[in-house]
Coordinates of C-alpha atoms in Angstrom, one line a residue:
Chain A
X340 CA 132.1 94.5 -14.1
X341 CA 129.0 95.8 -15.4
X342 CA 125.7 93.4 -14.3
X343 CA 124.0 93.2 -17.4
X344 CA 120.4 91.5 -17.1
X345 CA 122.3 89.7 -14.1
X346 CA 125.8 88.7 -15.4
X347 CA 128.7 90.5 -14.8
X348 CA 130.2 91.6 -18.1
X349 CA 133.3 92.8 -17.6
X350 CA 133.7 94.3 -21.7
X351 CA 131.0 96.3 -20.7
X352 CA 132.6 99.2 -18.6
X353 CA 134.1 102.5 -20.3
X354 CA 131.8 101.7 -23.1
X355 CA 128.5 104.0 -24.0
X356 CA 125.4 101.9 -24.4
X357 CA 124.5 102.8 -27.5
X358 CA 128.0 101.1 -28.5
X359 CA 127.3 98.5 -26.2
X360 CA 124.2 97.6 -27.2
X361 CA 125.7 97.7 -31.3
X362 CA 128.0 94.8 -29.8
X363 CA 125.8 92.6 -28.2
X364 CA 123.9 92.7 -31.3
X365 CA 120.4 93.9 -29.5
X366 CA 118.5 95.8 -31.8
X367 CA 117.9 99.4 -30.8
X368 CA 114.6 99.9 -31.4
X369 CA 113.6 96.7 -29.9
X370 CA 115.2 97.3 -26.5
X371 CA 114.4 99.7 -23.6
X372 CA 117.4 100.0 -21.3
X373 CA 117.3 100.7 -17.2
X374 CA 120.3 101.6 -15.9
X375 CA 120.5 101.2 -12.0
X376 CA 116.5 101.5 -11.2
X377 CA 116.2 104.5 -14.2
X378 CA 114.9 104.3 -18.1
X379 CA 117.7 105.7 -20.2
X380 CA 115.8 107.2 -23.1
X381 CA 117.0 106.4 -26.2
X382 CA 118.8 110.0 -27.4
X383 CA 121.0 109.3 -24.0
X384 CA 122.3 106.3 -25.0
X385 CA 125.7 107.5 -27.0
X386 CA 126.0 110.3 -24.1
X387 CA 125.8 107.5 -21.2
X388 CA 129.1 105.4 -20.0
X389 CA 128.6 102.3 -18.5
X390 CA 130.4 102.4 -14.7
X391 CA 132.1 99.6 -12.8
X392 CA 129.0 98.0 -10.5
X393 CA 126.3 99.1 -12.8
X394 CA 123.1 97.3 -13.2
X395 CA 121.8 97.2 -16.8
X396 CA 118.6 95.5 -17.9
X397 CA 117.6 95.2 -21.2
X398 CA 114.7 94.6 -21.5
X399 CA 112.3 93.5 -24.8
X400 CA 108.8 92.3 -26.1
X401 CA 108.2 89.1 -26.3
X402 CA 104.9 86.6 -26.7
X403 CA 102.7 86.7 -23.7
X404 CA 98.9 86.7 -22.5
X405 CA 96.1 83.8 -22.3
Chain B
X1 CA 76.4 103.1 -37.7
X2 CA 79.4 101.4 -37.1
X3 CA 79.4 99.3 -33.6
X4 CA 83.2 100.6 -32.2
X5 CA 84.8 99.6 -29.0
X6 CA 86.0 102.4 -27.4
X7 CA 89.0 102.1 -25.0
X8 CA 90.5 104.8 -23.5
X9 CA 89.4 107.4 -26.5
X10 CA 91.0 105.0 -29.0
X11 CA 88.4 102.7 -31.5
X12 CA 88.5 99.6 -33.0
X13 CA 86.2 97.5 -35.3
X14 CA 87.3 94.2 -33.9
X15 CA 86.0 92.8 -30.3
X16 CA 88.5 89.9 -30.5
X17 CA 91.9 90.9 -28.7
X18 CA 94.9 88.2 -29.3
X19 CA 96.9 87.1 -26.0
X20 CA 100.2 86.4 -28.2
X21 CA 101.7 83.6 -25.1
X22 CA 101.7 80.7 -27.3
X23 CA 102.8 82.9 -30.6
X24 CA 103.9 81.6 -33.9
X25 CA 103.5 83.5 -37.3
X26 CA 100.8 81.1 -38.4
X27 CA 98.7 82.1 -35.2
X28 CA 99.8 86.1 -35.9
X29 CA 98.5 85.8 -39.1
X30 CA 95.5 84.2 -38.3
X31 CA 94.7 86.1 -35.6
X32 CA 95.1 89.4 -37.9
X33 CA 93.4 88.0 -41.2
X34 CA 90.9 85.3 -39.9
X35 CA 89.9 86.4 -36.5
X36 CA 90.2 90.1 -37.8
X37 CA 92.3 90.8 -34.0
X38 CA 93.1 95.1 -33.5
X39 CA 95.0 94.3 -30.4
X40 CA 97.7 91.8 -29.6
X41 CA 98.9 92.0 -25.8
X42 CA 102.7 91.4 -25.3
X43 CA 105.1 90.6 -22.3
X44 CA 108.1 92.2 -21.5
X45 CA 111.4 90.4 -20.4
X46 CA 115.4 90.3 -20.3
X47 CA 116.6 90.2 -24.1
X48 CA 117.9 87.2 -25.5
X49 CA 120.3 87.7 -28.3
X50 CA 119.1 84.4 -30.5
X51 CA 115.6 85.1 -30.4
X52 CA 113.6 86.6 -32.8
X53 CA 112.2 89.8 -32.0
X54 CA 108.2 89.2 -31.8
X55 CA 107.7 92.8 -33.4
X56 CA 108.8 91.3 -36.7
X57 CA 105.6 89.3 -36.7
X58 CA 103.4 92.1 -35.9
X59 CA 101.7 94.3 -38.8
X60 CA 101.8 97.6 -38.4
X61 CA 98.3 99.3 -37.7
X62 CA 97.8 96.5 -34.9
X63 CA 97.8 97.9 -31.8
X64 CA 100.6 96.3 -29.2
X65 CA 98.9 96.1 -25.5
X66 CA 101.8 95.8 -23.3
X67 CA 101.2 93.3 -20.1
X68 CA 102.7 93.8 -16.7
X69 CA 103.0 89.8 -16.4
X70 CA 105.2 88.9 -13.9
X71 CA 104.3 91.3 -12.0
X72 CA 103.6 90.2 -8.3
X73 CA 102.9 93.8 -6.6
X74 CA 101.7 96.8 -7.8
X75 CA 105.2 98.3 -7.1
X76 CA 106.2 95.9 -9.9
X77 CA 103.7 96.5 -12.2
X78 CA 103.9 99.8 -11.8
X79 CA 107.7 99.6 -13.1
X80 CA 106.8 97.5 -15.7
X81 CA 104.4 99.8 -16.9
X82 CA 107.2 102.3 -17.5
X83 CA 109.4 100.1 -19.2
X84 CA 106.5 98.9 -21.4
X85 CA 105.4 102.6 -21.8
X86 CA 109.5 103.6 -23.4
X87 CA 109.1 100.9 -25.7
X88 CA 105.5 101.0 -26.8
X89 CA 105.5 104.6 -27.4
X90 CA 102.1 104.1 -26.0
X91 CA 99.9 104.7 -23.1
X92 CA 98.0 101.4 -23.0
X93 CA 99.1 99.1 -20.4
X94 CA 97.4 95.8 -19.4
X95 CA 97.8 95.5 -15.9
X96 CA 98.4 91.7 -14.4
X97 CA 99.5 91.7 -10.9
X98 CA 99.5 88.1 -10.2
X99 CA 101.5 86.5 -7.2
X100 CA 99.9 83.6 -7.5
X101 CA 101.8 80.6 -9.5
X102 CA 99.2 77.6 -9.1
X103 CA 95.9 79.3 -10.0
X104 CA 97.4 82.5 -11.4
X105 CA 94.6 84.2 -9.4
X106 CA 95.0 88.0 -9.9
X107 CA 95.8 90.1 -6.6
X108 CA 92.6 92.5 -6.9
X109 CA 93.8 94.9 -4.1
X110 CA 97.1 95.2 -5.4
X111 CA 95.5 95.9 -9.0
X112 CA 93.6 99.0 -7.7
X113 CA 96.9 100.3 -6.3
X114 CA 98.8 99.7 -9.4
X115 CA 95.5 101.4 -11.4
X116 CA 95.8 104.6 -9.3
X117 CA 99.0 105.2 -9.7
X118 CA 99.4 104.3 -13.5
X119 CA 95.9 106.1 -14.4
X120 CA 97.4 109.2 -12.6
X121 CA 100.4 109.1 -15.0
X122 CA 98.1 109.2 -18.0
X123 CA 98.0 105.2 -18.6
X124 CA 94.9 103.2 -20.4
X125 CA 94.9 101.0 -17.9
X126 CA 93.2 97.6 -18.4
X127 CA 93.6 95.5 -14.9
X128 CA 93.0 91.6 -14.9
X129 CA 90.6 90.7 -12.0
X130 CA 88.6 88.1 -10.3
X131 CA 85.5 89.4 -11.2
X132 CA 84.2 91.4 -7.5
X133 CA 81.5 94.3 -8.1
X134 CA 83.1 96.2 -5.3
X135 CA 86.7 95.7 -7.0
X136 CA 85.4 96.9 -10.6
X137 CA 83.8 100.7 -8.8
X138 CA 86.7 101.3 -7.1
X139 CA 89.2 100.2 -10.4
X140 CA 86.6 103.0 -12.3
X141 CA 87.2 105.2 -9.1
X142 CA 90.9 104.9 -10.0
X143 CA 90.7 105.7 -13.7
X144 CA 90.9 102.3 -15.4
X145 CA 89.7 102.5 -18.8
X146 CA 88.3 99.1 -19.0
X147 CA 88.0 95.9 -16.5
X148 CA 89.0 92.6 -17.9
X149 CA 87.4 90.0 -15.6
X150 CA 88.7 85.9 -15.7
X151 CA 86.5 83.4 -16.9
X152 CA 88.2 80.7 -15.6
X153 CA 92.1 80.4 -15.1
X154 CA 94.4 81.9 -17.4
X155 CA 94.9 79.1 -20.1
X156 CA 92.4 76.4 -19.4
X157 CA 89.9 76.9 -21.9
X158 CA 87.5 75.9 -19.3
X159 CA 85.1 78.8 -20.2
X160 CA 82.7 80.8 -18.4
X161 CA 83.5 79.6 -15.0
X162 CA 82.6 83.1 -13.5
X163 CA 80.1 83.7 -15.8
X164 CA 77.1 85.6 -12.8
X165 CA 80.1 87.4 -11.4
X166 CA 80.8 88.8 -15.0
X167 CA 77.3 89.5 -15.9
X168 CA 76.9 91.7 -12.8
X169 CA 80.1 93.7 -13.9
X170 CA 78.1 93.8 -17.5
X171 CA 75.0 95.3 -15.7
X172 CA 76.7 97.4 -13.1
X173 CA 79.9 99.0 -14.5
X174 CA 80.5 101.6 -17.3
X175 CA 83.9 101.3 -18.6
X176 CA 84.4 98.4 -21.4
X177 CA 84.2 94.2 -19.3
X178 CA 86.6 92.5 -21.4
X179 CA 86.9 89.0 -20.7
X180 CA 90.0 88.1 -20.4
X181 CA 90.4 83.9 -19.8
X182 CA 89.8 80.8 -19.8
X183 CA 87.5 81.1 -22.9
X184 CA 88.0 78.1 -24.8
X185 CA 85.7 77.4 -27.8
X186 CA 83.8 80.2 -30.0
X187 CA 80.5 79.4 -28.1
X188 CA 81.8 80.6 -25.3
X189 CA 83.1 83.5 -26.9
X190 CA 79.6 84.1 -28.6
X191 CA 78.1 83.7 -25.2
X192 CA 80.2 85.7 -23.1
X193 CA 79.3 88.5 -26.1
X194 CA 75.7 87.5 -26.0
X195 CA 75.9 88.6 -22.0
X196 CA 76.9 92.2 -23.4
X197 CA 80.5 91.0 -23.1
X198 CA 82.6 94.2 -24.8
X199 CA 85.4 92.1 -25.7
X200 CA 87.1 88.6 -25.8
X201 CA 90.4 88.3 -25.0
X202 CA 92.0 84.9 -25.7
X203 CA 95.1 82.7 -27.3
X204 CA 95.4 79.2 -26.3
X205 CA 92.1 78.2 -27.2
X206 CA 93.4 78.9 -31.2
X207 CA 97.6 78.2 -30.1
X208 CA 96.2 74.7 -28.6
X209 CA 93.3 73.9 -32.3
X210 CA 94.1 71.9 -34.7
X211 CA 93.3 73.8 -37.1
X212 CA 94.7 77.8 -36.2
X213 CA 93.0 79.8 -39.5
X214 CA 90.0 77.8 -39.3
X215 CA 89.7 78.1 -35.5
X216 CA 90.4 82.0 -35.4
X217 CA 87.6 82.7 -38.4
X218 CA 85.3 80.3 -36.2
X219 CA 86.0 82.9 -33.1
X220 CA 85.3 86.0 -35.3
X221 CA 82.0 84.2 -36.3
X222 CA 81.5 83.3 -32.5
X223 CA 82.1 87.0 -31.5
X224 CA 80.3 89.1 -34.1
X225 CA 77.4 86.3 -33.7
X226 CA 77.1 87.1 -29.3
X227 CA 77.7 90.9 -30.4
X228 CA 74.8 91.0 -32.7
X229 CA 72.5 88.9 -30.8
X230 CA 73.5 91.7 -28.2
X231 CA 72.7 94.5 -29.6
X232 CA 69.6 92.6 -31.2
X233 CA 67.9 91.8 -28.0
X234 CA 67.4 88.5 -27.5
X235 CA 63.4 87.3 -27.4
X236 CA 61.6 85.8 -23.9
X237 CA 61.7 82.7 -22.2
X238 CA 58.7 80.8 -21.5
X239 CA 59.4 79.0 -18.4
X240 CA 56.7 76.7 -18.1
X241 CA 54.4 75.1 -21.1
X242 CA 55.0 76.1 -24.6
X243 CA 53.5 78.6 -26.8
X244 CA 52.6 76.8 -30.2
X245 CA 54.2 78.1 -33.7
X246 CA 51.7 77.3 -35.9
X247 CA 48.1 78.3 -36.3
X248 CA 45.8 76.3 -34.1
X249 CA 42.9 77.0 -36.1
X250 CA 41.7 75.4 -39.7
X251 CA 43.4 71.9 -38.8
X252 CA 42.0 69.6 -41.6
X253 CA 40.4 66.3 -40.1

């Protein structure tokens, strides 16, 4: 199981993120990833496997402020 | 010469930043092309795959001011910063550090923490407050490139609740006071500018009119109007008696 935004997605492990996150369907350039407390930067993503026990947030913009 | 807000080495034109909370394209738009807005603020959180990406809406030579909202210590703001920083491609952060869930008050001392560190790291850091003269020096101690006092709490378009507190900040502190809620109607936006105000930041006093074009032009009106009236000077009071208008001579009887 990989915990992805804090559900346990168990397709997740073996895979790369940058596969992962073509998957899911989460745009790329709309997404900054944190694997396990650290900010993946974007050129890592095809060189990084996603690991039994890892925590993944995705994380986006979205409408906020007054 | 051109009357340019300065933040952080960057300029803009406009004095009206949009809060983008309550967001739909007709508020975008009329924030962009009515209220004639440079800066949009944003929140980040988890992604949803069926939502639609609010970047979509966003034109591209507005600026995107990242929030920390959310955020209820300055270790969490700080991290949110980061995150906000990989994404925006951008140094500005607007800092909220708000534990608070009733009043949304803004934890000041938490703030300046969060400010150090993030100014340190080569952030434009613009921290929410309560506006506190004391808080403001040390935020400038701490490298923040502008302080964004409350008006009143964050989405009651109850106006210039703090409005002495923020005019001491306006008197006393260098960096850019951009006020950053509770401003409800373009009055109060064109007073708060009249005080010598830098800025207005609002949202749900256009997300919650009627009427969302009309109501943004009517806060570019209210702005440039206190900005002007600013920068013009405005005449004396007379507090007692009255000092007539008209000649009092050559009165025909």
């Amino acid at each position: 199981m990989v915990i992805v935004n804090g559900e346990p997605v168990a397709e997740a492990v073996g895979l790369n993120i940058q596969t992962f996150l073509e998957q899911r369907q989460t745009p790329v350039d709309h997404v900054v990833v944190e694997l396990n407390g650290h900010i993946i930067h974007r050129p890592e993503f095809e060189n990084t496997t996603l690991s039994p026990n890892d925590k993944l947030e995705l994380i986006t913009f979205v409408g906020g402020g007054r | 010469m051109q009357d340019l807000l300065t933040i952080g080495g960057h300029t803009f034109t406009s004095r009206f930043i949009l809060g983008s909370g309550k967001y739909s394209y007709n508020l975008i738009d009329s924030a962009v092309n009515h209220a004639k807005a440079q800066i949009i603020t944003m929140a980040l959180r988890r992604t949803e795959s069926s939502a639609e990406n609010i970047l979509n809406f966003i034109p591209e030579d507005v600026t995107i001011l990242p929030n920390t909202s959310g955020s209820t210590t300055a270790e969490e703001a700080v991290r949110t910063a980061h995150l906000a920083r990989e994404l925006s491609g951008s140094d500005f952060i607007k800092l909220e550090v708000v534990p608070d869930k009733k009043y949304l008050m803004p934890d000041n001392d938490e703030t300046v923490k969060a400010t150090e560190t993030l100014a340190k790291e080569g952030f434009i850091v613009m921290p929410y407050v309560l506006p506190d003269l004391n808080i403001a020096r040390r935020l400038v101690d701490a490298g923040a490139a502008t302080v964004m006092p409350l008006a009143a709490p964050i989405g009651t378009n109850k106006g210039l609740a703090t409005k002495d507190l923020i005019q001491i900040l306006i008197d006393e502190i260098d960096v850019p006071i951009i006020i950053d809620a509770g401003i409800g109607r373009p009055s109060e936006a064109a007073a708060a500018m009249e005080m010598g105000a830098d800025a207005i930041m609002a949202n749900t006093s256009m997300a919650t009119a009627k009427n969302i074009p009309l109501m943004a032009e009517a806060f570019r009106l209210g702005v440039e109007a206190g900005r002007k009236a600013y920068l013009a000077g405005p005449g004396r009071i007379i507090e007692r008696g009255a000092v007539a208008s008209s000649p009092l001579t050559g009165l025909s009887k």
